[in-house]
mmCIF file of C-alpha atoms in Angstrom:
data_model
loop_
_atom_site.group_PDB
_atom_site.id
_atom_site.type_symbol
_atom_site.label_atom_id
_atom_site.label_comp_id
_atom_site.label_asym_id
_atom_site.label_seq_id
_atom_site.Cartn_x
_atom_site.Cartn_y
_atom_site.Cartn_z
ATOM 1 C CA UNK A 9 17.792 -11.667 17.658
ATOM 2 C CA UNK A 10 18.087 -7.708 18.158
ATOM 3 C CA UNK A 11 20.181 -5.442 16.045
ATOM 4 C CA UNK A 12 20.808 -1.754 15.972
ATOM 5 C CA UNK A 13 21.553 0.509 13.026
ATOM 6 C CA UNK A 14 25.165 1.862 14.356
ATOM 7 C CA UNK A 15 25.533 4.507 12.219
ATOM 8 C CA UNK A 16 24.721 7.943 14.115
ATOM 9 C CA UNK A 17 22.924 9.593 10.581
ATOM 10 C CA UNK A 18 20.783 6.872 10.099
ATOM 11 C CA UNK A 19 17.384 6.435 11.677
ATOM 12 C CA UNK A 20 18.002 3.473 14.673
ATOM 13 C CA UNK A 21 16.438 0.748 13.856
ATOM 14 C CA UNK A 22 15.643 -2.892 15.723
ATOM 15 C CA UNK A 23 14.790 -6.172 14.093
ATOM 16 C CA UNK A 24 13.619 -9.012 15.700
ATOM 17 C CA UNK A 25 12.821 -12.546 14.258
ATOM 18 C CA UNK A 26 10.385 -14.838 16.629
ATOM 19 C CA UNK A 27 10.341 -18.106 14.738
ATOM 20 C CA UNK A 28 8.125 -17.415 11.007
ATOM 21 C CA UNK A 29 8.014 -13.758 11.467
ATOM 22 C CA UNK A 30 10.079 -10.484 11.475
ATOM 23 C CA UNK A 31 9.472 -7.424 13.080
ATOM 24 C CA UNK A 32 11.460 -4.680 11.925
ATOM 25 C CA UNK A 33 10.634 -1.083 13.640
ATOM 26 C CA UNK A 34 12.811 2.262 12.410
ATOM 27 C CA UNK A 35 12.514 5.140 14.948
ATOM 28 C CA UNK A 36 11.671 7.961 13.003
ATOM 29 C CA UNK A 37 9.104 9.902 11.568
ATOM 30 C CA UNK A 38 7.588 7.768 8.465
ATOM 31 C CA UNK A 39 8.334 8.287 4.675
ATOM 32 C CA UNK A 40 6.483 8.945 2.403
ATOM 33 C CA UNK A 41 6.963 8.476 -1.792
ATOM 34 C CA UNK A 42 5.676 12.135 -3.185
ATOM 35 C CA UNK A 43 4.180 12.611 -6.628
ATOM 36 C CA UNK A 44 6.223 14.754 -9.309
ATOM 37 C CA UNK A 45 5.933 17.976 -10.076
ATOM 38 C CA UNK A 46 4.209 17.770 -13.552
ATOM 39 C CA UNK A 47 5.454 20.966 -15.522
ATOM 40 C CA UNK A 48 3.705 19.227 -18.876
ATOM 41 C CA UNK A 49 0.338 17.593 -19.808
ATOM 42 C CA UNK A 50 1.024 13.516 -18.907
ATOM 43 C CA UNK A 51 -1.323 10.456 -20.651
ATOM 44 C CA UNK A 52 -2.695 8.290 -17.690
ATOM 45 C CA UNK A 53 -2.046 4.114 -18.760
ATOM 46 C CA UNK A 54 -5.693 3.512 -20.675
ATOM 47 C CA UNK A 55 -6.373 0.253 -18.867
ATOM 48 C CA UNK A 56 -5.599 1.436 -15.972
ATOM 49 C CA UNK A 57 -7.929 4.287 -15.935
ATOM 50 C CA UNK A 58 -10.553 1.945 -17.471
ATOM 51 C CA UNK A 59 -10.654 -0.008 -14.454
ATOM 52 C CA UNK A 60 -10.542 2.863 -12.079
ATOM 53 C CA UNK A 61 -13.679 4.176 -13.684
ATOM 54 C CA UNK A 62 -14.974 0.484 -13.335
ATOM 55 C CA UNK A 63 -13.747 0.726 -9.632
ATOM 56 C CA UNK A 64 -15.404 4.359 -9.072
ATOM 57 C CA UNK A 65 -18.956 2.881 -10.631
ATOM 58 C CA UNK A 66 -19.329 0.196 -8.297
ATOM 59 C CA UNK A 67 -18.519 2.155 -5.168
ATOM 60 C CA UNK A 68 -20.661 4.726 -5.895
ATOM 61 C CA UNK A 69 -23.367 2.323 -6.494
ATOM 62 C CA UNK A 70 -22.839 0.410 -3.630
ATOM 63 C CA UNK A 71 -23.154 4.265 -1.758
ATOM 64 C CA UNK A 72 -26.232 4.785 -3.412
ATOM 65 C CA UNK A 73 -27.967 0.812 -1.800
ATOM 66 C CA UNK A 74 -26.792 1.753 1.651
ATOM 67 C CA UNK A 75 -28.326 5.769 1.121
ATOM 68 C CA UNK A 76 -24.728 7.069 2.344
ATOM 69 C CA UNK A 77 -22.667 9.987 1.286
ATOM 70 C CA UNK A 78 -19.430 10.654 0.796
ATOM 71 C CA UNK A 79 -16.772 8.967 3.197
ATOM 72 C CA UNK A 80 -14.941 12.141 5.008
ATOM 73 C CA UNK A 81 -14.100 10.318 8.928
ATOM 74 C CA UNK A 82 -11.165 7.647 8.796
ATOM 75 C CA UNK A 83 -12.113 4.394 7.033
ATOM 76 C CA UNK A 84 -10.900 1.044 6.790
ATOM 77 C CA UNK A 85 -10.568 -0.888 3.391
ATOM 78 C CA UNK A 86 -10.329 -4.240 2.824
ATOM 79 C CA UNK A 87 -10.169 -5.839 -0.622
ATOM 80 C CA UNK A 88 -10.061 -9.223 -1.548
ATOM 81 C CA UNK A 89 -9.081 -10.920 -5.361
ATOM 82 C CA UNK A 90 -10.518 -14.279 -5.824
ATOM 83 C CA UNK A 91 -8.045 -15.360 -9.284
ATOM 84 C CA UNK A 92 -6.214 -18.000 -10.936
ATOM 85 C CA UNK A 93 -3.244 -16.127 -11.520
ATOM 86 C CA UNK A 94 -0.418 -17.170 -9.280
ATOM 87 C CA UNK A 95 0.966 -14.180 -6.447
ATOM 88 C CA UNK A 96 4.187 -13.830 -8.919
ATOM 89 C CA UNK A 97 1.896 -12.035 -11.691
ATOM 90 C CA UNK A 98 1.344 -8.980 -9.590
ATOM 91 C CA UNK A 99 2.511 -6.647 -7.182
ATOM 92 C CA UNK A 100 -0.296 -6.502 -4.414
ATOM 93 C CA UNK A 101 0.504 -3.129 -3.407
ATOM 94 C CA UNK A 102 0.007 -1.668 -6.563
ATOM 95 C CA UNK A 103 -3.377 -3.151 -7.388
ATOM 96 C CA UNK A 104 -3.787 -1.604 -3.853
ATOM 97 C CA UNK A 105 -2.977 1.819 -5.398
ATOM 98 C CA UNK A 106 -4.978 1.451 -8.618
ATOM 99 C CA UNK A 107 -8.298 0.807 -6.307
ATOM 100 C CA UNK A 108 -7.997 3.481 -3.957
ATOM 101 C CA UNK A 109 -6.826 6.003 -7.014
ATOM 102 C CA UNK A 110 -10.186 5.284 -8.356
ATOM 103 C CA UNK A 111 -12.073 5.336 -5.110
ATOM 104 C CA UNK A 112 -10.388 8.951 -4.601
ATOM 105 C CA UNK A 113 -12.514 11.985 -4.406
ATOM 106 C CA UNK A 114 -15.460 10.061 -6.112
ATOM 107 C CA UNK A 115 -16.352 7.801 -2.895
ATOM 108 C CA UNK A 116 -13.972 8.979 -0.158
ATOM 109 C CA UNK A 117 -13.377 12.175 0.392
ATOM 110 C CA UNK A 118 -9.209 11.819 0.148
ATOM 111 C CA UNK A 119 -6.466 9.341 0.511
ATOM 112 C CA UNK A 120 -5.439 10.538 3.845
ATOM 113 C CA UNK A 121 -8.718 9.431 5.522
ATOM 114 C CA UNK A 122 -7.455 5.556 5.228
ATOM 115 C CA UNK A 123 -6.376 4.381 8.420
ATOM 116 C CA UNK A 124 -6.925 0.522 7.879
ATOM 117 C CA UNK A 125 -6.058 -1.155 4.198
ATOM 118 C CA UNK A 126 -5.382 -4.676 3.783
ATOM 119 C CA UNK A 127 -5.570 -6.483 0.362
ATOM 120 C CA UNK A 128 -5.846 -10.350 -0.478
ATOM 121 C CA UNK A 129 -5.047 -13.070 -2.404
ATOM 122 C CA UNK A 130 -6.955 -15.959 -2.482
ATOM 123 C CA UNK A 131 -6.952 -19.205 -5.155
ATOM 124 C CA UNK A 132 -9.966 -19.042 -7.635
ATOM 125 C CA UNK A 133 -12.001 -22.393 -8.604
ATOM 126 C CA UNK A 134 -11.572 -23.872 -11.882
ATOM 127 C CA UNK A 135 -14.517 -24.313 -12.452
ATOM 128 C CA UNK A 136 -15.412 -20.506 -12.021
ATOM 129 C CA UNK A 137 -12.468 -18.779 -13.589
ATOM 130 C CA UNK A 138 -12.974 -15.036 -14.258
ATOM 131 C CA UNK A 139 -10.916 -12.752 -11.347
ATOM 132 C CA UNK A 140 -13.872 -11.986 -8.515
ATOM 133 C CA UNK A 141 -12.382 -8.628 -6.385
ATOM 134 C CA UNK A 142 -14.414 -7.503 -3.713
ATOM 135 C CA UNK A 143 -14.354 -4.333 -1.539
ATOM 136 C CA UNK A 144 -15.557 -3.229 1.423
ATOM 137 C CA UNK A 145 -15.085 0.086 2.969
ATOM 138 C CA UNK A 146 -16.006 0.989 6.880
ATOM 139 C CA UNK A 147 -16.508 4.134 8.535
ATOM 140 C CA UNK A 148 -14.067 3.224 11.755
ATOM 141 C CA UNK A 149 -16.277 6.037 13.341
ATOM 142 C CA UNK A 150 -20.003 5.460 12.696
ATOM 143 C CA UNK A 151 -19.425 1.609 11.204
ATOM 144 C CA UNK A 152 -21.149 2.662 8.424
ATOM 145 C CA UNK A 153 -20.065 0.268 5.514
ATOM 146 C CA UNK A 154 -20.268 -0.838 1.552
ATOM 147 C CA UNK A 155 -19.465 -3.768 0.069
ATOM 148 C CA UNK A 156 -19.366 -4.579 -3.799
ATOM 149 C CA UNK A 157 -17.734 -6.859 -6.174
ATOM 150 C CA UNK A 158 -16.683 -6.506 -9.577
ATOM 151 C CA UNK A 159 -15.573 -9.201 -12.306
ATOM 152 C CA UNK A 160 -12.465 -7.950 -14.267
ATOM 153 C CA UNK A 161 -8.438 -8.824 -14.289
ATOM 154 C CA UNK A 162 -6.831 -6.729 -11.671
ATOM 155 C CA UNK A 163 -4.815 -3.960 -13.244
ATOM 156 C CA UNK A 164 -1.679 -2.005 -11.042
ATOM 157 C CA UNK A 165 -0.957 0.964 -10.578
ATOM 158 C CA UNK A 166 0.825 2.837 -13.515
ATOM 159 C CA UNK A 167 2.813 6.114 -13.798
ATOM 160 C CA UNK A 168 1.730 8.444 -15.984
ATOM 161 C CA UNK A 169 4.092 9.572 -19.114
ATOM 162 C CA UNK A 170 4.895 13.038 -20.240
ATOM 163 C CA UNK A 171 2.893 14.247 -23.171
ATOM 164 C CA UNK A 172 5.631 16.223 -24.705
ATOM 165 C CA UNK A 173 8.215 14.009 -24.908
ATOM 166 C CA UNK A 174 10.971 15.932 -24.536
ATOM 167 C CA UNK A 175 9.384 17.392 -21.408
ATOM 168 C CA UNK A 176 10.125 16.649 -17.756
ATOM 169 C CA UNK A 177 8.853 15.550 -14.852
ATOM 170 C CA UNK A 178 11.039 16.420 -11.502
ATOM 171 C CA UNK A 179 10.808 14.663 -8.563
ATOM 172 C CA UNK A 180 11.614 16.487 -5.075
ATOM 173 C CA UNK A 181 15.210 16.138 -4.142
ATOM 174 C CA UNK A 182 13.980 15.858 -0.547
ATOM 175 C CA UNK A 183 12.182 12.878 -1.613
ATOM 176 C CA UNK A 184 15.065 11.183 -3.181
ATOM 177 C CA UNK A 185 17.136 11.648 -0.107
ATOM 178 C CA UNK A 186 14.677 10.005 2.016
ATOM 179 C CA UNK A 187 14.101 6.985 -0.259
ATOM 180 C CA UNK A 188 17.964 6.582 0.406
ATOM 181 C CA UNK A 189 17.783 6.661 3.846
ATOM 182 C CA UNK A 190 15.733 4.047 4.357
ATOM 183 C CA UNK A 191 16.665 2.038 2.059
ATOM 184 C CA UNK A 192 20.543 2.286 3.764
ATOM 185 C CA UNK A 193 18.791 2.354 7.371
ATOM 186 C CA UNK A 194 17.342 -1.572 6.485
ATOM 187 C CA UNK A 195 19.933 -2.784 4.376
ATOM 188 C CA UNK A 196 22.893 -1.958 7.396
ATOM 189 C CA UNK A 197 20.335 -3.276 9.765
ATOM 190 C CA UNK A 198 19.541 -6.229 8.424
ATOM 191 C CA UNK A 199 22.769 -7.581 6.853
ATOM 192 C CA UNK A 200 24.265 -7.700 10.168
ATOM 193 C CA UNK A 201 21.483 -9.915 11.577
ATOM 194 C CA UNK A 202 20.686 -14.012 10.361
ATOM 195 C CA UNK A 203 17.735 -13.660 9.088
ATOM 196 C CA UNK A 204 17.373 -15.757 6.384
ATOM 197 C CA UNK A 205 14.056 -16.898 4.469
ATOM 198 C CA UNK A 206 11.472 -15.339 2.928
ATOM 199 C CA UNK A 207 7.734 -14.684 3.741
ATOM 200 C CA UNK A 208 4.324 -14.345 2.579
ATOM 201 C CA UNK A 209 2.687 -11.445 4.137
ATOM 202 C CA UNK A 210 3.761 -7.712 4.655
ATOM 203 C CA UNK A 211 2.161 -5.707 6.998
ATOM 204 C CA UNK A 212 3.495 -2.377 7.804
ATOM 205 C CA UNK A 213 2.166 0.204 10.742
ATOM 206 C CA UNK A 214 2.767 3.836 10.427
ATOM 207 C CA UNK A 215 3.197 5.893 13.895
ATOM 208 C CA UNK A 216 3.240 10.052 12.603
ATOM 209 C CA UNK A 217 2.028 12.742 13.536
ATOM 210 C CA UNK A 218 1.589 13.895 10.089
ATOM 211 C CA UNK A 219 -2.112 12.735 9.395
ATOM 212 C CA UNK A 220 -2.457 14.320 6.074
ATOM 213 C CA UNK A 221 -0.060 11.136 4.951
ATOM 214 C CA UNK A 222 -1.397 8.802 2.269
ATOM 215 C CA UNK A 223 -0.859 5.533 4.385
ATOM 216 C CA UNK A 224 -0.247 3.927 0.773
ATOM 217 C CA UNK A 225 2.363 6.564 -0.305
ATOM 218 C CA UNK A 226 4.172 5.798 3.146
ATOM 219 C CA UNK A 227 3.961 2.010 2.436
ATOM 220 C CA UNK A 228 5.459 2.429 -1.011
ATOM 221 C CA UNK A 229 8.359 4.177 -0.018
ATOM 222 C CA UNK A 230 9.426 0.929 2.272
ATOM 223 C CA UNK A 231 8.011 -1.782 0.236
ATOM 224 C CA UNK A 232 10.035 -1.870 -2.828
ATOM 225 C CA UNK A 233 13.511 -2.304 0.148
ATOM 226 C CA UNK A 234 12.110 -5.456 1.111
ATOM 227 C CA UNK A 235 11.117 -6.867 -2.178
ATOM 228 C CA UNK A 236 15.083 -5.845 -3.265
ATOM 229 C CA UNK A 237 16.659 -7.758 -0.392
ATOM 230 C CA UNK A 238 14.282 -10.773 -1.203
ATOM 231 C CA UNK A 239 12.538 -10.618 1.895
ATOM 232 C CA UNK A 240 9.026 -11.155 0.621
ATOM 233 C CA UNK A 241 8.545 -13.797 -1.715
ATOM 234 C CA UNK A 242 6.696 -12.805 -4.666
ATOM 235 C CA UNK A 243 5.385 -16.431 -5.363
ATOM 236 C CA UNK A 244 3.915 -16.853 -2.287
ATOM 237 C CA UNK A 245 3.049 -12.923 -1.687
ATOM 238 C CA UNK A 246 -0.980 -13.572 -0.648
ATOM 239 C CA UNK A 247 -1.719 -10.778 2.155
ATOM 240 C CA UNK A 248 -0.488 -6.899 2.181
ATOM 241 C CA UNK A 249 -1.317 -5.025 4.983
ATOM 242 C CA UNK A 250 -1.308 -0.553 6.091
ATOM 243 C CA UNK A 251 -2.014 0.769 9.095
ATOM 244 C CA UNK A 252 -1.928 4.698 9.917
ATOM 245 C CA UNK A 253 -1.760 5.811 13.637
ATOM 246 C CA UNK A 254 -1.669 9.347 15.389
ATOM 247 C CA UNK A 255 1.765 9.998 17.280
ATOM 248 C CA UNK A 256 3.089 12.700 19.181
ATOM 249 C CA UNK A 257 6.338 14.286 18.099
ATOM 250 C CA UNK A 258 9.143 12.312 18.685
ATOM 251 C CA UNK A 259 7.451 9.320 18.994
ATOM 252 C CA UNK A 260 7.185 8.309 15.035
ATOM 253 C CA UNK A 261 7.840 5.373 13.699
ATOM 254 C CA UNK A 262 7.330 2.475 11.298
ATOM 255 C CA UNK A 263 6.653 -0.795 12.199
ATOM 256 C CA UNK A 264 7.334 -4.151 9.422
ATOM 257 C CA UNK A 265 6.157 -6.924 9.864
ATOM 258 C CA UNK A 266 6.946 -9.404 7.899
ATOM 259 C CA UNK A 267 4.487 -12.905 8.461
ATOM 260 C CA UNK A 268 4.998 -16.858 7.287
ATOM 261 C CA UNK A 269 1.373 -18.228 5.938
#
């Protein structure tokens, strides 16, 4: 089944369902969540930070075995978390976040250089209970790669709080108006269509011609839409997937697919 987004201010937008998975694709140039504008000191989430220093360690460790530098040409990331906690307990895409916040400017040289991210949930033993997460981290150019694995509980992402608590922390208006576009370009879109259902996997694929995007800033600014409309079902949530691709002007778009296991 193919619908279209009939309202002329909205982005158009197609969805098609073959059998266990969706493809949803909206014709525009991707969006992308932006950090606020901090007018007053913040306090970072303690655990959080603890295990992005953890995180930042091990990378730069695992730089140090292979006698590499730096990562500065587009990269791929995959990331794997061996646990015994069910898919319900966390939010893939913000583990996702937390890793790559503490990989950031230590081992790569910025968020924008991720082309290729995909994050995994697999059942843990037993018998061998502690949370296993392992990384690895290619050089799509030179195939240059390190792997490493750390034992600790995952930990998400976490905003940071003012200091001053009567201080504030604005968010671009532009920002706000784009979240609301999208999230009124799937909602019209897909409540005219029969998909019913939920699924397992989310991979989304960014087409802009805007490289300096964080692929996981764009992916943020669509994922919490699908979680909303119960598309993706957070007890079965095991794969999360973000792709970044160069487009020409006028030829941006997003790409979501959404996958049965």
């Amino acid at each position: 089944m193919i619908q279209n987004a009939s309202k002329s201010n909205l982005p158009n937008v197609t969805v098609k369902q073959r059998r266990q998975n969706v493809i949803m694709q909206v014709y525009d140039e991707p969006k992308a969540q932006e950090r606020p504008q901090q007018q007053n000191r913040v306090i970072q989430n303690h655990l959080m930070m603890m295990f992005q220093q953890l995180i930042m360690k091990e990378a730069r460790a695992a730089l140090r075995r292979e006698s590499l530098k730096q990562f500065s040409n587009p990269i791929n990331v995959e990331i794997e978390i061996t646990t015994l906690q069910t898919p319900n307990q966390l939010q893939l895409e913000n583990v996702l976040k937390a890793i790559f916040d503490g990989l950031n400017r230590q081992v790569i040289y910025d968020d924008s250089i991720i082309n290729n991210a995909q994050i995994w949930l697999k059942k843990g033993n037993k018998r061998y209970p502690k949370t296993v997460i392992e990384v690895n981290i290619e050089d799509s150019l030179s195939k240059e790669s390190i792997s490493f694995s750390c034992q600790h509980t995952w930990i998400e992402k976490v905003d940071a709080v003012p200091y001053d608590v009567g201080g504030k922390m604005t968010f671009s208006t532009q920002a706000v108006t784009d979240q609301q576009i999208i999230e009124q370009t799937l909602h019209s879109t897909i409540n005219k269509t029969s998909i019913s259902g939920q699924y397992d996997i989310c991979h989304m694929l960014f087409c802009t011609n805007d490289d300096t995007k964080d692929v996981d800033n764009m992916f943020l600014s669509y994922i919490h839409v699908i979680r909303d409309m119960g598309l993706l079902d957070g007890s079965k949530n095991i794969g999360i997937g973000m792709y970044k691709r160069h487009a020409e002007q006028g030829n941006e778009k997003t790409i979501i697919n959404l996958l049965s296991n």
